[in-house]
Tab-separated table of C-alpha atoms in Angstrom:
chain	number	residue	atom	x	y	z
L	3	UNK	CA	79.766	111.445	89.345
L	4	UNK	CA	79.537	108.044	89.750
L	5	UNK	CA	80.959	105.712	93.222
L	6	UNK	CA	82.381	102.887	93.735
L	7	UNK	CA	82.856	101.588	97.119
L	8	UNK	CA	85.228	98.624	97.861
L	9	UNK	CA	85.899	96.802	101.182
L	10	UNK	CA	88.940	95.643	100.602
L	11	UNK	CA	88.312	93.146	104.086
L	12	UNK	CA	85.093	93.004	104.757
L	13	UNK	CA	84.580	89.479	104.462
L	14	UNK	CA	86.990	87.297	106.507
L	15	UNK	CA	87.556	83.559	105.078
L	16	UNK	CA	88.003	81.548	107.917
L	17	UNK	CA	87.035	78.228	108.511
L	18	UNK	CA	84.380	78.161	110.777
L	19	UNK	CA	81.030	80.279	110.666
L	20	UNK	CA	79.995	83.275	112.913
L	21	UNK	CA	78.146	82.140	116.151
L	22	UNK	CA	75.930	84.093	117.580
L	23	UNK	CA	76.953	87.260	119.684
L	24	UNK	CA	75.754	85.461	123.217
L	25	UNK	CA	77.083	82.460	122.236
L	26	UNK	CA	79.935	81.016	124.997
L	27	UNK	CA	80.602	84.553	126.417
L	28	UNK	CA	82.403	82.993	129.262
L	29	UNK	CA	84.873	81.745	127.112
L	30	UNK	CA	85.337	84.721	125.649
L	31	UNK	CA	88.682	86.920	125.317
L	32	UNK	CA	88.618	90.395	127.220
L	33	UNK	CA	90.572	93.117	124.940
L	34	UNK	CA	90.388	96.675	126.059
L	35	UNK	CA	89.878	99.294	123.035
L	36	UNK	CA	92.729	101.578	123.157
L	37	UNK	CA	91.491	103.788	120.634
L	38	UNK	CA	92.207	105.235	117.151
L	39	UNK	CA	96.447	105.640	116.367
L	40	UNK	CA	98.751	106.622	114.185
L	41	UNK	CA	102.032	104.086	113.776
L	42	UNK	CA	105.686	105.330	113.392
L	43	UNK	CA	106.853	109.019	114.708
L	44	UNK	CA	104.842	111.845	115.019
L	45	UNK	CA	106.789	113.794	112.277
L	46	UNK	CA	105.383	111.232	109.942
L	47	UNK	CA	102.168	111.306	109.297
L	48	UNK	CA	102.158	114.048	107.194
L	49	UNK	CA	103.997	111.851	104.941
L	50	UNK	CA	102.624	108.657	104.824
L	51	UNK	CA	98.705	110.147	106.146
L	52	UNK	CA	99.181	113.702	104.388
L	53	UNK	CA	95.358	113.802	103.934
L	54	UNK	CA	93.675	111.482	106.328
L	55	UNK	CA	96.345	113.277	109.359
L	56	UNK	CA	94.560	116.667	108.489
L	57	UNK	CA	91.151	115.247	108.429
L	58	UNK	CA	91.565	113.662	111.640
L	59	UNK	CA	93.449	117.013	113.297
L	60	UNK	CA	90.435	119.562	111.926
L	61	UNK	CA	87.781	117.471	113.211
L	62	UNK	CA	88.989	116.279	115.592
L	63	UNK	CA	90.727	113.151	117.126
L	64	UNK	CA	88.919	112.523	120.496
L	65	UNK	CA	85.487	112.934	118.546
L	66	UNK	CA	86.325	110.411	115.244
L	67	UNK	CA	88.040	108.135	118.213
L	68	UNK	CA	84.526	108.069	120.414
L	69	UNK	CA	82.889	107.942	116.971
L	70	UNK	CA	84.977	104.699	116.012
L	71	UNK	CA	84.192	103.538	119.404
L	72	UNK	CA	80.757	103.423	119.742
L	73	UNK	CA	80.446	101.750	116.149
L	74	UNK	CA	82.509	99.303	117.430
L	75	UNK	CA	80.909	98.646	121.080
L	76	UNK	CA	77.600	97.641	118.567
L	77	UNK	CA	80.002	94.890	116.789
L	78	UNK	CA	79.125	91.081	117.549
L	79	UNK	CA	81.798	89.321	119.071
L	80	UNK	CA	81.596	85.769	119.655
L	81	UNK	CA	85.474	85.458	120.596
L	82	UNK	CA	86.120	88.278	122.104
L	83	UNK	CA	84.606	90.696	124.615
L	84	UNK	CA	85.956	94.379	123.323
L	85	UNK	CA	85.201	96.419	126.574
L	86	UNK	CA	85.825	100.709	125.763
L	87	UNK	CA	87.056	103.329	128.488
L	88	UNK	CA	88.381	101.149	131.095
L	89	UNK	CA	92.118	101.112	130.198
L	90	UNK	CA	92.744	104.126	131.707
L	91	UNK	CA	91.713	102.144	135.023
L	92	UNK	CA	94.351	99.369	134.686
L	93	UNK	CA	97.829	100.250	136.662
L	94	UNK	CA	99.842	98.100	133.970
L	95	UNK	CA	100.522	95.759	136.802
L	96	UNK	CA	98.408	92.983	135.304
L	97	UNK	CA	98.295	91.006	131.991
L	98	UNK	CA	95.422	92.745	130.011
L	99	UNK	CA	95.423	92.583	126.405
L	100	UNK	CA	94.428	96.170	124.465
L	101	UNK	CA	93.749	96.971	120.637
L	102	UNK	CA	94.176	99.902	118.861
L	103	UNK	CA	92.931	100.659	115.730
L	104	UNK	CA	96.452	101.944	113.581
L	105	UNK	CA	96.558	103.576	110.836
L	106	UNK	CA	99.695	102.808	108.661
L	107	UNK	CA	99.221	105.007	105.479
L	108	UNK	CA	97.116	106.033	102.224
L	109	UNK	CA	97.293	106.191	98.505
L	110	UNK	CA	95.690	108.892	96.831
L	111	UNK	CA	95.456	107.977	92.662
L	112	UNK	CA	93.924	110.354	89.806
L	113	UNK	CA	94.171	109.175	86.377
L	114	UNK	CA	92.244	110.448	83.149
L	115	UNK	CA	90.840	107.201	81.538
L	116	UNK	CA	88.423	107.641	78.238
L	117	UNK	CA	87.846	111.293	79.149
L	118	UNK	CA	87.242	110.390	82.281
L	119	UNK	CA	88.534	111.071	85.340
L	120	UNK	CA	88.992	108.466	88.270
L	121	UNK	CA	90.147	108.774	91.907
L	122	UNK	CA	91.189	105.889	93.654
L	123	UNK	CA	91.933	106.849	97.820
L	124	UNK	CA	93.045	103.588	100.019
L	125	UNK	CA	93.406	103.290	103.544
L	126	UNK	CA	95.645	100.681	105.150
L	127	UNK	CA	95.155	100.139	108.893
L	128	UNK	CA	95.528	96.876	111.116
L	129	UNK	CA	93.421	96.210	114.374
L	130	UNK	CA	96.931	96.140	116.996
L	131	UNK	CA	96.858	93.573	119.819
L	132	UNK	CA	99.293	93.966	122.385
L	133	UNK	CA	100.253	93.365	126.089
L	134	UNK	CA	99.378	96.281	128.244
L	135	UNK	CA	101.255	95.216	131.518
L	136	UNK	CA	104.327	94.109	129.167
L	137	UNK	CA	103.748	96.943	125.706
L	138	UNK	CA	104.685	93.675	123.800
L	139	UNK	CA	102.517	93.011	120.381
L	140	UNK	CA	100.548	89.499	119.893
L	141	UNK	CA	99.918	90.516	116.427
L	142	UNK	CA	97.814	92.058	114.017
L	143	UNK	CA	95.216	91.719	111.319
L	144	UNK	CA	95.449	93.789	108.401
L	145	UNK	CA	92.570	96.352	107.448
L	146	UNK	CA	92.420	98.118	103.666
L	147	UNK	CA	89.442	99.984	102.729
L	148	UNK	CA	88.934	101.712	99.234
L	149	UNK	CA	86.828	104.253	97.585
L	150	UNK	CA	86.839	104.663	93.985
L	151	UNK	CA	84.906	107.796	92.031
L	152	UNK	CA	84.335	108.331	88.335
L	153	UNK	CA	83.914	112.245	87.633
L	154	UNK	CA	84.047	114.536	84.296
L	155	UNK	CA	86.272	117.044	85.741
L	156	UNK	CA	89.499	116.624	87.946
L	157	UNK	CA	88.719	115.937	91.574
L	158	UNK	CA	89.269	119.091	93.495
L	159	UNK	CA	90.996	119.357	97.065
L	160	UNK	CA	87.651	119.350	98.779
L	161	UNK	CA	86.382	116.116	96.678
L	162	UNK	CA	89.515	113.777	97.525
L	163	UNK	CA	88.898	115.067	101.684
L	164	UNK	CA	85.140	113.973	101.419
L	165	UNK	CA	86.319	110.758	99.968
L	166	UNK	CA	88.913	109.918	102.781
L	167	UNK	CA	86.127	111.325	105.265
L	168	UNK	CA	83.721	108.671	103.682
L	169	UNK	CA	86.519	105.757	104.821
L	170	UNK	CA	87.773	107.377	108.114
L	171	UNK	CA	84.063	108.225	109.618
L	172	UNK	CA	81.855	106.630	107.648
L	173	UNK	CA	79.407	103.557	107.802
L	174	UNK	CA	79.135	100.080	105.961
L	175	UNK	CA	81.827	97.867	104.682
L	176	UNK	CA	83.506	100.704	102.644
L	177	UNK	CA	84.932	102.429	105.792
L	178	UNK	CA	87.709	102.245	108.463
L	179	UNK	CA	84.784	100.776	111.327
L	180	UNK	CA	82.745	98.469	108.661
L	181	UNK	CA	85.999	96.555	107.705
L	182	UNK	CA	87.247	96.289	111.365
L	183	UNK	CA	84.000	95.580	112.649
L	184	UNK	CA	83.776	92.773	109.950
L	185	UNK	CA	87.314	91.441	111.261
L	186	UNK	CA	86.361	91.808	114.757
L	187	UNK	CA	83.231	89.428	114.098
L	188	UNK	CA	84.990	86.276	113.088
L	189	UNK	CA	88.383	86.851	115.440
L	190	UNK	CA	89.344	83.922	117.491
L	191	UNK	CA	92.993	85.083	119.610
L	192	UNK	CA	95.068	82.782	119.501
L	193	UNK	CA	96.376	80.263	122.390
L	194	UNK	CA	99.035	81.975	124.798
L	195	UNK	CA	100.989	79.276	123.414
L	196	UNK	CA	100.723	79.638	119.868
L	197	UNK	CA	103.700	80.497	117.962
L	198	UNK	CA	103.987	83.772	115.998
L	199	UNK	CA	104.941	84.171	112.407
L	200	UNK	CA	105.978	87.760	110.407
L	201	UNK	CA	106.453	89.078	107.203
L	202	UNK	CA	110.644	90.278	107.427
L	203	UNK	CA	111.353	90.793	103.898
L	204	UNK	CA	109.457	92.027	100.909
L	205	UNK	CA	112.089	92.708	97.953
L	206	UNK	CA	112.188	92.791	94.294
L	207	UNK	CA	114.699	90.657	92.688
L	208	UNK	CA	118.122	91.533	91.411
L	209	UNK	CA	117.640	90.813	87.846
L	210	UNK	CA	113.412	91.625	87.651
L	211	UNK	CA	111.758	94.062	85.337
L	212	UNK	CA	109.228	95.989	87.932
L	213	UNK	CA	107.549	99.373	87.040
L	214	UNK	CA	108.770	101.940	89.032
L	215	UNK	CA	105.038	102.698	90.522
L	216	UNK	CA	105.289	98.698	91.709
L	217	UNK	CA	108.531	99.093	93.178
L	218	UNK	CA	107.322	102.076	95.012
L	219	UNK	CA	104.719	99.658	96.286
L	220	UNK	CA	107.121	97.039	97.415
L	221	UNK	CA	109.230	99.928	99.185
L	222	UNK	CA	106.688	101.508	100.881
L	223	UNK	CA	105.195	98.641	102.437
L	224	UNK	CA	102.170	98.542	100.593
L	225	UNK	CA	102.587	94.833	99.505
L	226	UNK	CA	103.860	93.576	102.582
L	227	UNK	CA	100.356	95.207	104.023
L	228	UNK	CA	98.647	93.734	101.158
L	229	UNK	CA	100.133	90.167	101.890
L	230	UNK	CA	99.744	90.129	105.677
L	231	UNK	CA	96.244	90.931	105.066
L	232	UNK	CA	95.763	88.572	102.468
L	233	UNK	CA	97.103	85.240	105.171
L	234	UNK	CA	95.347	87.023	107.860
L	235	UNK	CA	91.697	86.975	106.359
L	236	UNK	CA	91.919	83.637	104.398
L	237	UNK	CA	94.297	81.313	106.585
L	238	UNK	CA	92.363	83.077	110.002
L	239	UNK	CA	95.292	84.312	111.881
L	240	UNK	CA	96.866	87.051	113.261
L	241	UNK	CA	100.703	87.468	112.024
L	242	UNK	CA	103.024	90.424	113.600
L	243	UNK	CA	103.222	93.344	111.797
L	244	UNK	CA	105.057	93.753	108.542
L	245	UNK	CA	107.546	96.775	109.246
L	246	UNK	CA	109.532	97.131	105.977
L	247	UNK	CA	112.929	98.465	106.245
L	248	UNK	CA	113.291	97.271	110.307
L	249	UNK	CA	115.343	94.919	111.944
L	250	UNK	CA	113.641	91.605	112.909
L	251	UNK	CA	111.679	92.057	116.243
L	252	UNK	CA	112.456	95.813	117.464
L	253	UNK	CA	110.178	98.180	118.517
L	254	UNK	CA	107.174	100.427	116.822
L	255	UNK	CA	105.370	103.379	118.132
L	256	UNK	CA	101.906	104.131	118.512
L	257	UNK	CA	100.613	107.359	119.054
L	258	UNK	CA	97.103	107.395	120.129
L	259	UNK	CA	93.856	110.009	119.579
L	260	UNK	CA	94.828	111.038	123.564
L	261	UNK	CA	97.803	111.978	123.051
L	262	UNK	CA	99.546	109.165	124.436
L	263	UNK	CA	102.646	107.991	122.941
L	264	UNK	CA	103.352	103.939	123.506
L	265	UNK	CA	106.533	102.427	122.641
L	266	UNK	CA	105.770	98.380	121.876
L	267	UNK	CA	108.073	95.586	121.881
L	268	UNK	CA	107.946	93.850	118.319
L	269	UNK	CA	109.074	90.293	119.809
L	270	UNK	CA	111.166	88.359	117.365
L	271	UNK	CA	108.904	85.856	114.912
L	272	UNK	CA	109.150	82.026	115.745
L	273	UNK	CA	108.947	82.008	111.863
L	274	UNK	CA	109.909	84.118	109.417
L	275	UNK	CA	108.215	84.746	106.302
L	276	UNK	CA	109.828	86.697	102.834
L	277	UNK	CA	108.680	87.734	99.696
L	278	UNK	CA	110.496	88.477	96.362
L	279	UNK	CA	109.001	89.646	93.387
L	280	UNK	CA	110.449	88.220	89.749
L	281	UNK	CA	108.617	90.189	87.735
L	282	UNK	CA	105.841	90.524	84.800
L	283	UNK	CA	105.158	89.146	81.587
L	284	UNK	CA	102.306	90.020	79.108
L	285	UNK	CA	100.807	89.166	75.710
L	286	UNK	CA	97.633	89.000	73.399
L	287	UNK	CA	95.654	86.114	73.430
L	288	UNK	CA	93.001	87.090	71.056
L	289	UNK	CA	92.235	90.279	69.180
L	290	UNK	CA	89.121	91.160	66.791
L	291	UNK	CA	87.564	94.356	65.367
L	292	UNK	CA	85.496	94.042	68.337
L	293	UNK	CA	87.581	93.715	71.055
L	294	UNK	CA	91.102	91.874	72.464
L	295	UNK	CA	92.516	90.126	75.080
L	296	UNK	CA	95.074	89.840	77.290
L	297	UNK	CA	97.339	87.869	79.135
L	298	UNK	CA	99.153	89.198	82.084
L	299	UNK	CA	101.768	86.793	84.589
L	300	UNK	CA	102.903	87.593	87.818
L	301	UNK	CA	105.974	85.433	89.098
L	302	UNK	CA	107.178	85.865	92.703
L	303	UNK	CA	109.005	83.442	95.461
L	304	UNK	CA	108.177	83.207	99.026
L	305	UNK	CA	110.322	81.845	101.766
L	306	UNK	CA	109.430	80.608	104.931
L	307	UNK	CA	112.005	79.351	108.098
L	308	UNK	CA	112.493	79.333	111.493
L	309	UNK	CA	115.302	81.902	112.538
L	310	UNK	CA	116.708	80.341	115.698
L	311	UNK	CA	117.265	76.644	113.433
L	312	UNK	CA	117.749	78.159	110.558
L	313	UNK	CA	115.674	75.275	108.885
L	314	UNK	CA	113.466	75.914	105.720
L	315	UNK	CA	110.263	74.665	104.839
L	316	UNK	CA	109.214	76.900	101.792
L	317	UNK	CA	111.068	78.081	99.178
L	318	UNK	CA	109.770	78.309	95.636
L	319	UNK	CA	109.036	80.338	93.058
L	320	UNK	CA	105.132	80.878	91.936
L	321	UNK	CA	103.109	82.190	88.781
L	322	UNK	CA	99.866	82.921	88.316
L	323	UNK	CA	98.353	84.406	85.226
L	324	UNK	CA	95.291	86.763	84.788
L	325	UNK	CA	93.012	87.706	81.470
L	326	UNK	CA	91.712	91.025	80.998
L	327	UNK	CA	89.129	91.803	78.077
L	328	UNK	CA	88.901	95.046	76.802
L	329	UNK	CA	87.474	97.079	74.132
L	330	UNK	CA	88.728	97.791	70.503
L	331	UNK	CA	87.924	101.389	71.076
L	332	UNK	CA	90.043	101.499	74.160
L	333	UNK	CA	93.459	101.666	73.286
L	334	UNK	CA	94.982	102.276	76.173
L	335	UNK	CA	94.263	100.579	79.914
L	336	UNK	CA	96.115	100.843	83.448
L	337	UNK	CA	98.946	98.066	82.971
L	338	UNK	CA	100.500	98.628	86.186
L	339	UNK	CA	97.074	98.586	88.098
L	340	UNK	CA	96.381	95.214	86.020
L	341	UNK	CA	100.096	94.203	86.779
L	342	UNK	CA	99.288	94.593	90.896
L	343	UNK	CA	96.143	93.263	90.532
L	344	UNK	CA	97.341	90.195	88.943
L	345	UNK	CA	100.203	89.477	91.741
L	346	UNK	CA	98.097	90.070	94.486
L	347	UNK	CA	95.690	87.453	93.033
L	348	UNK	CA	98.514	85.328	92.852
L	349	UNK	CA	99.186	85.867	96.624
L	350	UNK	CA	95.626	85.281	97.715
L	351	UNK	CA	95.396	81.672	95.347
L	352	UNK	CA	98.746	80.739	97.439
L	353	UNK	CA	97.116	81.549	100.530
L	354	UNK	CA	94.001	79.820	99.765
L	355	UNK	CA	96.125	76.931	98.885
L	356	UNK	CA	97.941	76.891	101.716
L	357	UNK	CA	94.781	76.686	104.092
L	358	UNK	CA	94.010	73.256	102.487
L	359	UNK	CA	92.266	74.510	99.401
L	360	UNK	CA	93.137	74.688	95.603
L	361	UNK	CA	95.138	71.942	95.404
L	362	UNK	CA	94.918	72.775	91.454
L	363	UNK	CA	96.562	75.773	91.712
L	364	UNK	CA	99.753	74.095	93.338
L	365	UNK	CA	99.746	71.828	89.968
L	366	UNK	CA	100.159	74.325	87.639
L	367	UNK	CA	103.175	75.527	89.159
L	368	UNK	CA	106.615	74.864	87.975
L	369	UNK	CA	107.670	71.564	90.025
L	370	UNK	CA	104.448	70.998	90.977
L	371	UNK	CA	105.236	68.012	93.087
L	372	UNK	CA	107.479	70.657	95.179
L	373	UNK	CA	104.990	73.309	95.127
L	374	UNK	CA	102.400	71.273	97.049
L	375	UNK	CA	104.647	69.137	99.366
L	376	UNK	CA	106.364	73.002	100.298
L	377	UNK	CA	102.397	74.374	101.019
L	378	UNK	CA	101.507	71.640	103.276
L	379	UNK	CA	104.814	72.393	105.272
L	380	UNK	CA	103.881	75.899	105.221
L	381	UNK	CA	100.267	74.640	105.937
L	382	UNK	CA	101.650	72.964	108.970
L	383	UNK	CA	103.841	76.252	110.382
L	384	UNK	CA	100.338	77.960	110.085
L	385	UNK	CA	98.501	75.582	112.437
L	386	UNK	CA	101.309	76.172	115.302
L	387	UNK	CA	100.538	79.785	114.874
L	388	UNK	CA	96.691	79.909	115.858
């Protein structure tokens, strides 16, 4: 059997390099670990955590939760001072802001590839900041990690456990506490006076042509995750959590490793943020006896305004194309994989743009004189926000 491991955020691009753990520690923020959770109601994690829920409930939630702790009481924080066990001393009477570690949901994926088989599990979390005194969220940064083994048989019950076990308790940038740990190294909160921005809408267009696995995607909130995490890490901000299928602002639940249920206040985004996907196109580039090549597009819109004005500063429609190579003795190959893998790239080259980079992107966009001008707007919301 061979492994792959994937840390889907264990590198953070923001601007400005790591300082040292001791560096400016009075100037520090003081956030108070409230432990491992599970978002939504209790009668759903079976559902959207079917496998990682009964990990967690045979081993045992207080002792993965003091686990995740102590990895992350060893994590350098130049920003922020993470102190563990003394929330239960606070009488909610004061401001104190307190993260828990949520876990949203996971994707469990076998396919048979060249008489092969390969499991793919994901886990998407976010690191949760909220009020304590007020149970209001400030926002939240995005965490995916993935694991992804090649075997010659089917992967039993027992081998797709050890695998989620390998990202819920494990070590290094492939688990739950290397990713966070990794976020929690370069995270700066932002100014009590910051604005916030959200994610409201992820959709697929009307008239689009989206494989039904990618439209599951898009309903289950797996994009909007994958997006949110995708501004977090590059543009170095927290947003407030995508909840697909919710009102704007509104409440969530957390239920924590205790046994403590917490209702939070979702406040209602300064500016909001949508995404619609267009659709997919695809063609050969180049075929020989030897191999042949393909070209996949991803096209998608994003809108960005401000609610109470109702004013608009992006609104335009993207593309971004992708090559994939692959052997004349492989006729087949994961298309809606490549598909996903393509948009997402897509995403991340708009994000990267819109933090001041890839200006070149921007002019190979339809309208490109309206692609960039839009960015910088966006580019400007963004700066409000940190």
């Amino acid at each position: 059997m061979r492994t792959l491991l994937i840390a889907c955020l264990a590198s953070l691009a923001f601007a400005a390099a790591p300082t040292p753990a001791h560096a400016n520690e009075s100037n520090r923020d003081t956030v108070h670990f409230a432990g491992l959770a599970f978002t939504g109601a209790a009668a759903g994690a079976p559902d959207s955590l079917p496998v990682a829920s009964r990990i967690l409930h045979a081993d045992g939630l207080l002792q993965t939760n003091t686990l995740l702790a102590r990895q992350l009481a060893d994590t350098p924080m130049p920003h922020v001072e993470l102190r563990m066990g003394e929330l239960a001393t606070l009488d909610g009477t004061g401001s104190a802001t307190a993260m828990a570690l949520a876990l949203d949901r996971e994707v469990t994926v076998v396919e048979e590839i060249a008489g092969q088989h390969k499991l793919l599990v994901e886990l998407s979390a976010q690191l949760l900041f909220f009020d304590y005194r007020d149970m209001q969220v400030r926002l939240a940064y995005p965490v995916t990690v993935q694991r992804v083994d090649v075997m010659d048989q089917p992967p039993t019950t027992e081998q797709i456990e050890a695998a989620f076990r390998s990202l819920v308790q494990g070590t290094g940038t492939a688990s739950l506490a290397g990713a966070s740990q990794a976020a929690l190294a370069r995270l700066r909160l932002p100014d009590s006076s910051a604005l916030r921005m959200q994610l409201v809408k992820v959709a697929v267009a009307p008239d689009a042509e989206v494989p039904v696995a990618l439209a599951a995607r898009v309903q289950d909130g797996t994009l909007g995750h994958e997006f949110t995490k995708l501004l977090s890490s590059t543009l170095g901000m927290g947003l407030l959590p995508h909840q697909p299928g919710q009102a704007v602002g509104g409440t969530m639940a957390a239920r924590f490793a205790d046994g403590r249920v917490f209702t939070l206040k979702v406040p209602e985004p300064d500016y909001a943020l949508e995404l619609e996907l267009e659709g997919f196109r695809q063609k050969t580039l180049k075929q020989t006896p030897a191999m042949r090549q393909e070209l996949l597009g991803a096209y998608f819109r994003l809108r960005a305004s401000e609610p109470l004005s109702g004013k608009t500063y992006l609104d335009h429609g993207f593309r971004h194309g992708a090559t994939k190579t692959l052997p004349a003795s492989q006729a087949q190959f994961d298309l809606d994989a490549a598909r996903y893998e393509t948009l997402l790239s897509g995403l991340a080259m708009f994000a990267a743009a819109a933090g001041g980079g890839d200006g070149e992107w921007l002019r190979q966009q339809q309208d490109p004189r309206t692609a960039t001008k839009q960015a910088r707007a966006f580019q400007e919301l963004v700066e409000k926000c940190r």
